[in-house]
Amino acid sequence: MAIDSQTATTPTPTTTGPAGRLRPGTPGSERLTGRAKLVLFVLCAAQFMVALDFSVLNVALPVLGKDLGLNRSALQWAVTAFALPSGGFLLLFGRIADLYGRKKLFLLGLALFGAASLLATLAWDPASFLAGRALQGLGAAVIVPTGMSLLTTTFPEGPLRDKAVGISGTLLSLGFTIGMVLGGVMTDTLGWRSTMGLLCVTAVIVLALAPGLLPESRTPDRPSLDVPGAVTVTGGLLALIYSLSSAAQRGFGGVDVWGTLLAGLALLVAFAVVESRTPAPLVSLPMLKRRTIAWGNFAGLVTFSMMSTVVFVLTLYLQETLELSSFRTGLVFGVQGVASALAGSFAPRVIGRFGARRTLTGSLLGQGLFTAALLAVGADSGALVATVAVSVASMFHLGAIISYGLTVTSGVPDAEQGLATGLVTTTQQVGLTIGIPLLGVLATTQTSLFGGVRTVLLADAAIVVAAAVLVGVGLGAGRTRKA
């Protein structure tokens, strides 16, 4: 089943497309029907909820630590306990959803996320809180790939999917930004537990609406699950995310950091070997060789990792160099969030005009150039320049998020949409994880923080611009108008 559409003029008959998808009988200016909007609301609300969970707790960590008895060195586990399962199990759950039903697994993920959020809200000691965070991450690992694959299999490829993915990408970006601002307000007024309670309430609302609205979808046949592949890729991702999360807190000097990093890389190599030999692989290696999937995910990795690094070092610059308050710093990122929302509203039109590949290349280039513009900030002033430059860079970043998701999933059969969207969301999680430890430490280890921030911004901008060139050539963006 797929979402129906209406033309802006008069209704037209529909025909059944591949996989039972309803398509407009004639091309035209399409808009979402009332039911389509409800379906999109449910799927986007779930994605927004998970994005919110990544950042809503950050500003509450000091208060939370005092309340539960978590010392400063242990506070990182409030973030890492969520990041490990949410990134490590994405590919596995994306494939399970393909085989056994995306709607069924999506509902299970919502229920787990809601129950875990309740546990985190009522936590009575560090162990119960971290258990809640870990279960939240596991629920998120189910919700994100199943929600995205439900979106791409429900809305037919073309203007409807462009619009749906655009709205979803906008809310994903807004979730991270709003979480930073909302977390501070709720912690100051209602206490840190209210941030977890909000997630619990949201999960319950979405879970109540989803069963009657969402269509079920799965692959027509059910090949056996690739257990060796699942074990190696999940173990590899868990080890990789753990090592990089630890490096973000303590640097790369620890033996456990290097040990888990090498173990993660070894497991991912083993995964590639397993997939080349199994008759029913978890990840089809020929699929990874497709230009759109390989270069699209590379672009996603760059845009997420580099923008997360910009936000990190800009926070240091605003609060420690310019000595702005947390509230004024939050306003800067609030403007950034508004700019991202504006970009999300017209990104589908840009993609419709120039195609996802060209939009992706241009968005990366714009993100890199306006990251370079942040080098104009000074040691004594520069809040206005920083606000404008990071907001425009974020507009291009949002364009890159939407266009890379469409690039990776366009042309992929419905039977492999869970896998494709699992790759997209895994790229997002790994990107959010690796940027800060790889570049952010340059800002915190130099004698001058301001000098370190400038070094990071220069390296960041150079990487993104270079990636734009590589992606443009790799995708043949100059030769292709659409897709």
Coordinates of C-alpha atoms in Angstrom, one line a residue:
M1 CA 0.0 0.0 0.0
A2 CA 1.2 3.5 -0.7
I3 CA 0.0 6.9 -0.1
D4 CA -2.3 8.4 -2.7
S5 CA -1.9 11.9 -4.1
Q6 CA -4.0 14.6 -5.5
T7 CA -3.4 17.1 -8.3
A8 CA -3.8 20.7 -7.6
T9 CA -6.6 20.9 -10.1
T10 CA -9.0 17.9 -10.4
P11 CA -8.8 14.4 -9.2
T12 CA -7.3 11.9 -11.6
P13 CA -7.6 8.1 -11.6
T14 CA -4.8 6.1 -10.1
T15 CA -3.1 3.0 -11.3
T16 CA -1.3 0.4 -9.3
G17 CA 2.5 0.5 -9.5
P18 CA 5.2 -1.8 -8.3
A19 CA 4.6 -3.4 -4.9
G20 CA 1.0 -2.3 -4.9
R21 CA 2.0 1.3 -4.8
L22 CA -0.8 3.7 -5.9
R23 CA 0.5 6.3 -8.4
P24 CA -1.2 9.3 -9.9
G25 CA -2.8 8.5 -13.2
T26 CA -1.3 11.5 -14.9
P27 CA 1.7 13.7 -14.0
G28 CA 1.0 17.1 -12.5
S29 CA 1.4 19.3 -9.5
E30 CA 1.0 16.9 -6.6
R31 CA 0.1 17.6 -3.0
L32 CA -0.4 15.4 0.0
T33 CA -3.9 14.2 0.9
G34 CA -5.2 14.4 4.5
R35 CA -4.4 10.8 5.2
A36 CA -1.0 11.2 3.6
K37 CA -0.3 14.1 6.0
L38 CA -1.3 12.0 9.0
V39 CA 1.0 9.2 7.9
L40 CA 3.8 11.7 7.4
F41 CA 3.1 13.3 10.8
V42 CA 3.4 9.9 12.6
L43 CA 6.7 9.0 10.8
C44 CA 8.3 12.4 11.2
A45 CA 7.2 12.7 14.9
A46 CA 9.0 9.4 15.6
Q47 CA 12.2 10.6 13.8
F48 CA 12.0 14.0 15.6
M49 CA 11.6 12.3 18.9
V50 CA 14.8 10.3 18.4
A51 CA 16.7 13.4 17.1
L52 CA 15.5 15.3 20.2
D53 CA 16.9 12.5 22.4
F54 CA 20.4 13.0 21.0
S55 CA 20.6 16.6 22.4
V56 CA 17.9 17.3 25.0
L57 CA 19.9 15.8 27.8
N58 CA 23.2 17.5 27.1
V59 CA 22.7 20.7 29.1
A60 CA 21.1 18.8 31.9
L61 CA 24.1 16.5 32.5
P62 CA 25.6 18.5 35.4
V63 CA 22.3 18.6 37.3
L64 CA 21.6 15.0 36.5
G65 CA 25.1 14.0 37.7
K66 CA 24.5 15.6 41.1
D67 CA 21.1 14.1 41.5
L68 CA 22.0 10.5 40.7
G69 CA 25.6 10.6 42.0
L70 CA 27.4 10.3 38.6
N71 CA 30.8 11.9 38.7
R72 CA 32.1 14.0 35.9
S73 CA 34.1 11.2 34.2
A74 CA 31.0 9.0 34.3
L75 CA 28.7 11.5 32.8
Q76 CA 29.8 10.6 29.2
W77 CA 28.0 7.3 29.7
A78 CA 24.7 9.2 29.7
V79 CA 25.4 9.9 26.0
T80 CA 27.5 6.8 25.1
A81 CA 24.9 4.4 26.6
F82 CA 22.4 5.8 24.1
A83 CA 24.9 6.1 21.1
L84 CA 26.2 2.6 21.3
P85 CA 23.0 0.6 20.6
S86 CA 21.4 3.3 18.5
G87 CA 24.3 3.2 16.0
G88 CA 25.4 -0.4 16.3
F89 CA 22.1 -2.1 15.6
L90 CA 20.8 0.1 12.8
L91 CA 21.8 -2.2 9.9
L92 CA 20.6 -5.3 11.6
F93 CA 17.1 -4.0 12.5
G94 CA 16.8 -2.4 9.0
R95 CA 17.3 -5.8 7.5
I96 CA 15.0 -7.6 10.0
A97 CA 12.3 -5.1 9.1
D98 CA 12.7 -5.9 5.4
L99 CA 12.2 -9.6 6.1
Y100 CA 9.5 -9.7 8.8
G101 CA 7.6 -6.5 8.5
R102 CA 8.5 -2.8 8.9
K103 CA 5.3 -1.7 10.6
K104 CA 5.4 -4.5 13.1
L105 CA 9.0 -3.7 14.1
F106 CA 8.4 0.1 14.0
L107 CA 5.6 -0.4 16.6
L108 CA 7.8 -2.6 18.7
G109 CA 10.6 0.0 18.6
L110 CA 8.1 2.7 19.8
A111 CA 6.9 0.6 22.7
L112 CA 10.5 -0.1 23.7
F113 CA 11.5 3.5 23.4
G114 CA 8.6 4.7 25.5
A115 CA 9.2 2.1 28.2
A116 CA 12.9 3.0 28.3
S117 CA 12.1 6.7 28.6
L118 CA 9.8 6.0 31.5
L119 CA 12.6 4.0 33.2
A120 CA 15.0 6.9 32.6
T121 CA 12.4 9.4 34.0
L122 CA 11.9 7.4 37.2
A123 CA 15.6 6.3 37.6
W124 CA 16.6 5.9 41.2
D125 CA 20.4 5.3 40.7
P126 CA 23.0 5.5 38.0
A127 CA 22.5 1.9 36.9
S128 CA 18.8 2.3 36.3
F129 CA 19.3 5.5 34.4
L130 CA 22.0 4.1 32.2
A131 CA 19.9 1.0 31.5
G132 CA 17.0 3.3 30.4
R133 CA 19.4 5.2 28.1
A134 CA 20.7 2.0 26.6
L135 CA 17.2 0.7 26.0
Q136 CA 16.3 4.1 24.5
G137 CA 19.2 3.6 22.1
L138 CA 18.0 0.1 21.2
G139 CA 14.5 1.4 20.5
A140 CA 16.0 4.2 18.4
A141 CA 17.9 1.6 16.4
V142 CA 14.6 0.0 15.5
I143 CA 12.6 3.2 14.9
V144 CA 15.0 5.1 12.6
P145 CA 15.6 2.6 9.8
T146 CA 12.0 1.2 9.9
G147 CA 10.5 4.7 10.0
M148 CA 12.6 5.8 7.1
S149 CA 11.9 2.7 5.0
L150 CA 8.2 3.0 5.7
L151 CA 8.4 6.5 4.4
T152 CA 10.3 5.6 1.2
T153 CA 8.1 2.6 0.5
T154 CA 4.9 4.4 1.2
F155 CA 5.5 7.6 -0.8
P156 CA 6.1 6.9 -4.5
E157 CA 9.5 8.1 -5.9
G158 CA 9.1 11.6 -7.3
P159 CA 7.6 14.8 -6.0
L160 CA 5.7 13.1 -3.2
R161 CA 8.8 11.3 -1.8
D162 CA 10.9 14.5 -2.3
K163 CA 8.4 16.4 -0.2
A164 CA 8.2 13.7 2.4
V165 CA 11.9 13.2 2.8
G166 CA 12.4 17.0 2.8
I167 CA 10.0 17.4 5.7
S168 CA 11.6 14.5 7.6
G169 CA 15.1 15.8 7.1
T170 CA 14.0 19.3 8.3
L171 CA 12.5 17.9 11.5
L172 CA 15.6 15.7 12.0
S173 CA 17.8 18.8 11.9
L174 CA 15.4 20.8 14.0
G175 CA 15.3 18.0 16.6
F176 CA 19.0 18.3 17.4
T177 CA 18.8 22.2 17.6
I178 CA 15.5 22.3 19.5
G179 CA 16.8 19.7 21.9
M180 CA 19.6 21.9 23.0
V181 CA 17.3 24.9 23.7
L182 CA 14.4 22.9 25.1
G183 CA 16.6 20.8 27.4
G184 CA 17.9 23.9 29.1
V185 CA 14.5 25.5 29.6
M186 CA 12.9 22.3 30.9
T187 CA 15.8 21.5 33.2
D188 CA 15.7 25.0 34.8
T189 CA 11.9 25.0 35.2
L190 CA 10.8 21.3 35.7
G191 CA 14.0 19.4 36.4
W192 CA 16.1 17.1 34.2
R193 CA 13.5 14.2 34.6
S194 CA 11.0 16.2 32.5
T195 CA 13.3 15.8 29.4
M196 CA 13.0 12.1 29.6
G197 CA 9.3 12.3 30.5
L198 CA 8.7 14.4 27.3
L199 CA 10.1 11.6 25.2
C200 CA 7.9 9.0 27.0
V201 CA 4.7 11.0 26.3
T202 CA 5.7 11.6 22.7
A203 CA 6.3 7.8 22.2
V204 CA 2.9 7.0 23.6
I205 CA 1.1 9.5 21.3
V206 CA 2.9 8.2 18.2
L207 CA 2.3 4.6 19.3
A208 CA -1.4 5.3 19.7
L209 CA -1.7 6.8 16.2
A210 CA 0.5 4.5 14.2
P211 CA -1.3 1.2 14.0
G212 CA -4.4 2.6 12.2
L213 CA -2.4 4.7 9.8
L214 CA 0.7 3.0 8.7
P215 CA 0.7 0.3 6.0
E216 CA 2.6 -3.0 6.5
S217 CA 5.4 -3.8 4.1
R218 CA 8.1 -6.4 3.8
T219 CA 10.0 -8.3 1.1
P220 CA 7.8 -10.9 -0.9
D221 CA 10.1 -13.8 0.1
R222 CA 11.9 -14.4 3.4
P223 CA 15.5 -15.5 2.9
S224 CA 17.3 -16.6 6.1
L225 CA 18.9 -13.9 8.1
D226 CA 22.7 -13.6 7.7
V227 CA 23.7 -14.3 11.3
P228 CA 27.5 -14.2 10.8
G229 CA 27.1 -10.9 8.9
A230 CA 24.8 -9.5 11.6
V231 CA 27.3 -10.4 14.4
T232 CA 30.4 -9.0 12.7
V233 CA 28.8 -5.7 11.5
T234 CA 27.0 -5.1 14.8
G235 CA 30.1 -5.9 16.8
G236 CA 32.2 -3.7 14.5
L237 CA 29.9 -0.7 14.7
L238 CA 29.6 -1.1 18.5
A239 CA 33.4 -1.2 18.9
L240 CA 33.9 1.7 16.5
I241 CA 31.3 4.0 18.1
Y242 CA 32.6 3.1 21.6
S243 CA 36.2 4.0 20.7
L244 CA 35.3 7.3 19.0
S245 CA 32.9 8.3 21.8
S246 CA 35.6 7.6 24.3
A247 CA 38.2 9.5 22.3
A248 CA 35.8 12.5 22.2
Q249 CA 36.0 12.6 26.0
R250 CA 39.5 11.4 26.8
G251 CA 41.5 11.7 23.6
F252 CA 43.2 8.9 21.7
G253 CA 45.8 8.1 24.4
G254 CA 43.9 5.3 26.1
V255 CA 44.8 1.6 25.3
D256 CA 41.0 0.8 25.4
V257 CA 40.3 3.4 22.7
W258 CA 42.9 2.0 20.3
G259 CA 42.1 -1.6 21.2
T260 CA 38.3 -1.2 20.5
L261 CA 39.1 0.9 17.4
L262 CA 41.3 -1.8 15.9
A263 CA 38.8 -4.5 16.9
G264 CA 36.0 -2.6 15.3
L265 CA 37.9 -2.2 12.0
A266 CA 38.9 -5.9 12.1
L267 CA 35.3 -6.9 12.6
L268 CA 34.1 -4.7 9.7
V269 CA 36.8 -6.3 7.4
A270 CA 35.5 -9.7 8.5
F271 CA 32.0 -8.6 7.7
A272 CA 33.0 -7.7 4.2
V273 CA 34.6 -11.2 3.8
V274 CA 31.4 -12.9 5.2
E275 CA 29.2 -10.9 2.9
S276 CA 31.2 -11.9 -0.2
R277 CA 30.7 -15.6 0.5
T278 CA 27.2 -15.9 1.9
P279 CA 24.2 -16.7 -0.5
A280 CA 21.8 -14.3 1.4
P281 CA 24.0 -11.5 2.7
L282 CA 22.9 -8.9 5.2
V283 CA 24.4 -6.2 2.9
S284 CA 24.7 -6.9 -0.8
L285 CA 28.3 -5.9 -1.8
P286 CA 27.2 -5.1 -5.4
M287 CA 24.6 -2.7 -3.8
L288 CA 27.5 -0.9 -2.1
K289 CA 29.2 -0.6 -5.4
R290 CA 26.4 1.5 -6.9
R291 CA 27.6 5.0 -7.4
T292 CA 24.5 6.6 -5.8
I293 CA 24.8 4.5 -2.6
A294 CA 28.6 4.7 -2.3
W295 CA 29.0 8.4 -3.0
G296 CA 25.7 9.3 -1.4
N297 CA 26.7 7.8 1.9
F298 CA 30.2 9.3 1.7
A299 CA 28.5 12.7 1.3
G300 CA 26.3 12.0 4.3
L301 CA 29.2 11.0 6.4
V302 CA 31.0 14.2 5.6
T303 CA 28.1 16.6 6.0
F304 CA 27.1 15.2 9.4
S305 CA 30.6 14.8 10.9
M306 CA 31.8 18.2 9.8
M307 CA 28.7 20.1 10.8
S308 CA 28.6 18.5 14.3
T309 CA 32.2 19.6 14.6
V310 CA 31.3 23.2 13.7
V311 CA 28.6 23.2 16.3
F312 CA 31.0 21.9 18.9
V313 CA 33.8 24.4 18.4
L314 CA 31.4 27.2 17.9
T315 CA 29.9 26.5 21.3
L316 CA 33.4 26.7 22.8
Y317 CA 34.1 29.9 21.0
L318 CA 30.8 31.7 22.0
Q319 CA 30.9 30.6 25.6
E320 CA 34.6 30.6 26.5
T321 CA 36.2 33.1 24.1
L322 CA 33.3 35.6 23.8
E323 CA 32.0 34.7 27.3
L324 CA 28.3 34.6 26.1
S325 CA 25.8 33.1 28.5
S326 CA 24.2 29.7 27.8
F327 CA 21.0 31.5 27.0
R328 CA 22.6 33.8 24.4
T329 CA 24.5 30.9 22.9
G330 CA 21.2 29.0 22.7
L331 CA 19.8 31.9 20.7
V332 CA 22.5 31.6 18.1
F333 CA 21.6 28.0 17.6
G334 CA 17.9 28.9 17.7
V335 CA 18.5 31.1 14.6
Q336 CA 20.4 28.3 13.0
G337 CA 17.4 26.0 13.6
V338 CA 15.0 28.5 12.0
A339 CA 17.3 28.8 9.0
S340 CA 17.4 25.0 8.6
A341 CA 13.6 24.9 8.7
L342 CA 13.5 27.5 5.9
A343 CA 15.9 25.5 3.9
G344 CA 13.8 22.3 4.4
S345 CA 10.7 24.1 3.0
F346 CA 12.3 24.9 -0.4
A347 CA 14.8 22.1 -0.7
P348 CA 12.4 19.7 -2.5
R349 CA 11.8 22.4 -5.1
V350 CA 15.5 22.8 -5.7
I351 CA 15.9 19.0 -6.0
G352 CA 13.0 18.9 -8.4
R353 CA 14.6 21.6 -10.5
F354 CA 18.2 20.4 -10.5
G355 CA 18.1 16.8 -9.3
A356 CA 19.3 15.2 -6.1
R357 CA 22.9 14.7 -7.3
R358 CA 23.5 18.3 -8.3
T359 CA 21.8 19.6 -5.2
L360 CA 23.9 17.3 -3.1
T361 CA 27.1 18.6 -4.7
G362 CA 26.1 22.2 -4.5
S363 CA 24.9 21.9 -0.9
L364 CA 28.2 20.4 0.2
L365 CA 30.1 23.2 -1.5
G366 CA 27.9 25.9 0.1
Q367 CA 28.4 24.2 3.6
G368 CA 32.1 24.3 3.1
L369 CA 32.3 27.9 1.9
F370 CA 30.2 29.3 4.7
T371 CA 32.1 27.2 7.3
A372 CA 35.2 29.0 5.9
A373 CA 33.3 32.3 6.4
L374 CA 33.4 31.6 10.1
L375 CA 37.1 32.3 10.0
A376 CA 36.1 36.0 9.9
V377 CA 35.2 35.9 13.7
G378 CA 37.6 37.6 16.1
A379 CA 38.9 37.0 19.5
D380 CA 36.9 39.9 21.0
S381 CA 33.8 40.0 18.8
G382 CA 32.1 38.0 16.1
A383 CA 28.8 36.7 17.5
L384 CA 26.8 38.3 14.6
V385 CA 29.2 36.9 12.0
A386 CA 29.1 33.5 13.6
T387 CA 25.3 33.5 13.7
V388 CA 24.9 34.5 10.1
A389 CA 27.6 32.2 8.8
V390 CA 26.6 29.1 10.7
S391 CA 22.9 29.6 9.8
V392 CA 23.6 29.8 6.1
A393 CA 26.0 26.9 6.4
S394 CA 23.2 24.9 8.1
M395 CA 20.8 25.7 5.3
F396 CA 23.2 24.1 2.9
H397 CA 23.8 21.3 5.4
L398 CA 20.0 20.6 5.4
G399 CA 20.0 20.5 1.6
A400 CA 22.8 17.9 1.8
I401 CA 20.9 15.8 4.3
I402 CA 17.8 15.7 2.2
S403 CA 19.5 15.2 -1.2
Y404 CA 21.9 12.5 0.0
G405 CA 18.9 10.5 1.5
L406 CA 17.1 10.7 -1.8
T407 CA 20.3 9.9 -3.8
V408 CA 20.9 6.7 -1.8
T409 CA 17.3 5.4 -1.8
S410 CA 16.2 6.4 -5.3
G411 CA 16.1 3.5 -7.7
V412 CA 16.4 0.9 -4.8
P413 CA 13.8 -1.9 -5.0
D414 CA 11.2 -1.9 -2.1
A415 CA 12.6 -5.2 -0.9
E416 CA 15.9 -3.5 -0.1
Q417 CA 14.6 -0.2 1.2
G418 CA 15.2 -1.2 4.8
L419 CA 18.8 -2.0 4.0
A420 CA 19.3 1.3 2.0
T421 CA 17.7 3.4 4.8
G422 CA 19.7 1.4 7.4
L423 CA 22.8 2.5 5.5
V424 CA 21.6 6.1 5.5
T425 CA 20.9 6.2 9.2
T426 CA 24.1 4.3 10.1
T427 CA 26.0 6.9 8.1
Q428 CA 24.2 9.7 10.1
Q429 CA 25.1 8.1 13.5
V430 CA 28.7 7.4 12.6
G431 CA 29.1 10.9 11.1
L432 CA 27.7 12.4 14.3
T433 CA 30.2 10.3 16.3
I434 CA 33.5 10.7 14.4
G435 CA 33.6 14.5 13.7
I436 CA 34.3 15.8 17.2
P437 CA 37.0 13.2 18.2
L438 CA 38.8 13.6 14.8
L439 CA 38.8 17.4 14.6
G440 CA 37.4 18.8 17.8
V441 CA 40.4 17.8 19.9
L442 CA 42.4 20.2 17.8
A443 CA 40.5 23.0 19.5
T444 CA 40.9 21.8 23.0
T445 CA 44.6 20.7 23.0
Q446 CA 46.1 23.9 21.6
T447 CA 47.5 26.6 24.0
S448 CA 45.1 29.2 22.6
L449 CA 41.4 28.0 22.3
F450 CA 40.7 30.7 19.7
G451 CA 43.6 29.5 17.6
G452 CA 42.4 25.9 18.0
V453 CA 38.9 26.9 16.9
R454 CA 40.3 28.6 13.8
T455 CA 42.4 25.5 13.0
V456 CA 39.4 23.2 13.2
L457 CA 37.2 25.5 11.1
L458 CA 39.8 25.7 8.4
A459 CA 40.3 22.0 8.3
D460 CA 36.6 21.4 8.4
A461 CA 35.9 23.8 5.5
A462 CA 38.7 22.2 3.4
I463 CA 37.3 18.7 3.9
V464 CA 33.8 19.6 3.0
V465 CA 34.8 21.5 -0.2
A466 CA 37.1 18.6 -1.2
A467 CA 34.2 16.2 -0.6
A468 CA 31.9 18.3 -2.8
V469 CA 34.3 18.0 -5.7
L470 CA 34.8 14.3 -5.2
V471 CA 31.0 13.6 -4.9
G472 CA 30.3 15.8 -8.0
V473 CA 32.7 13.8 -10.1
G474 CA 31.8 10.4 -8.5
L475 CA 28.0 10.9 -9.1
G476 CA 28.5 12.5 -12.5
A477 CA 26.4 15.4 -11.2
G478 CA 27.5 17.6 -14.1
R479 CA 26.1 15.1 -16.7
T480 CA 22.9 14.2 -14.9
R481 CA 19.9 16.5 -14.4
K482 CA 17.7 14.2 -12.3
A483 CA 18.2 11.6 -9.6

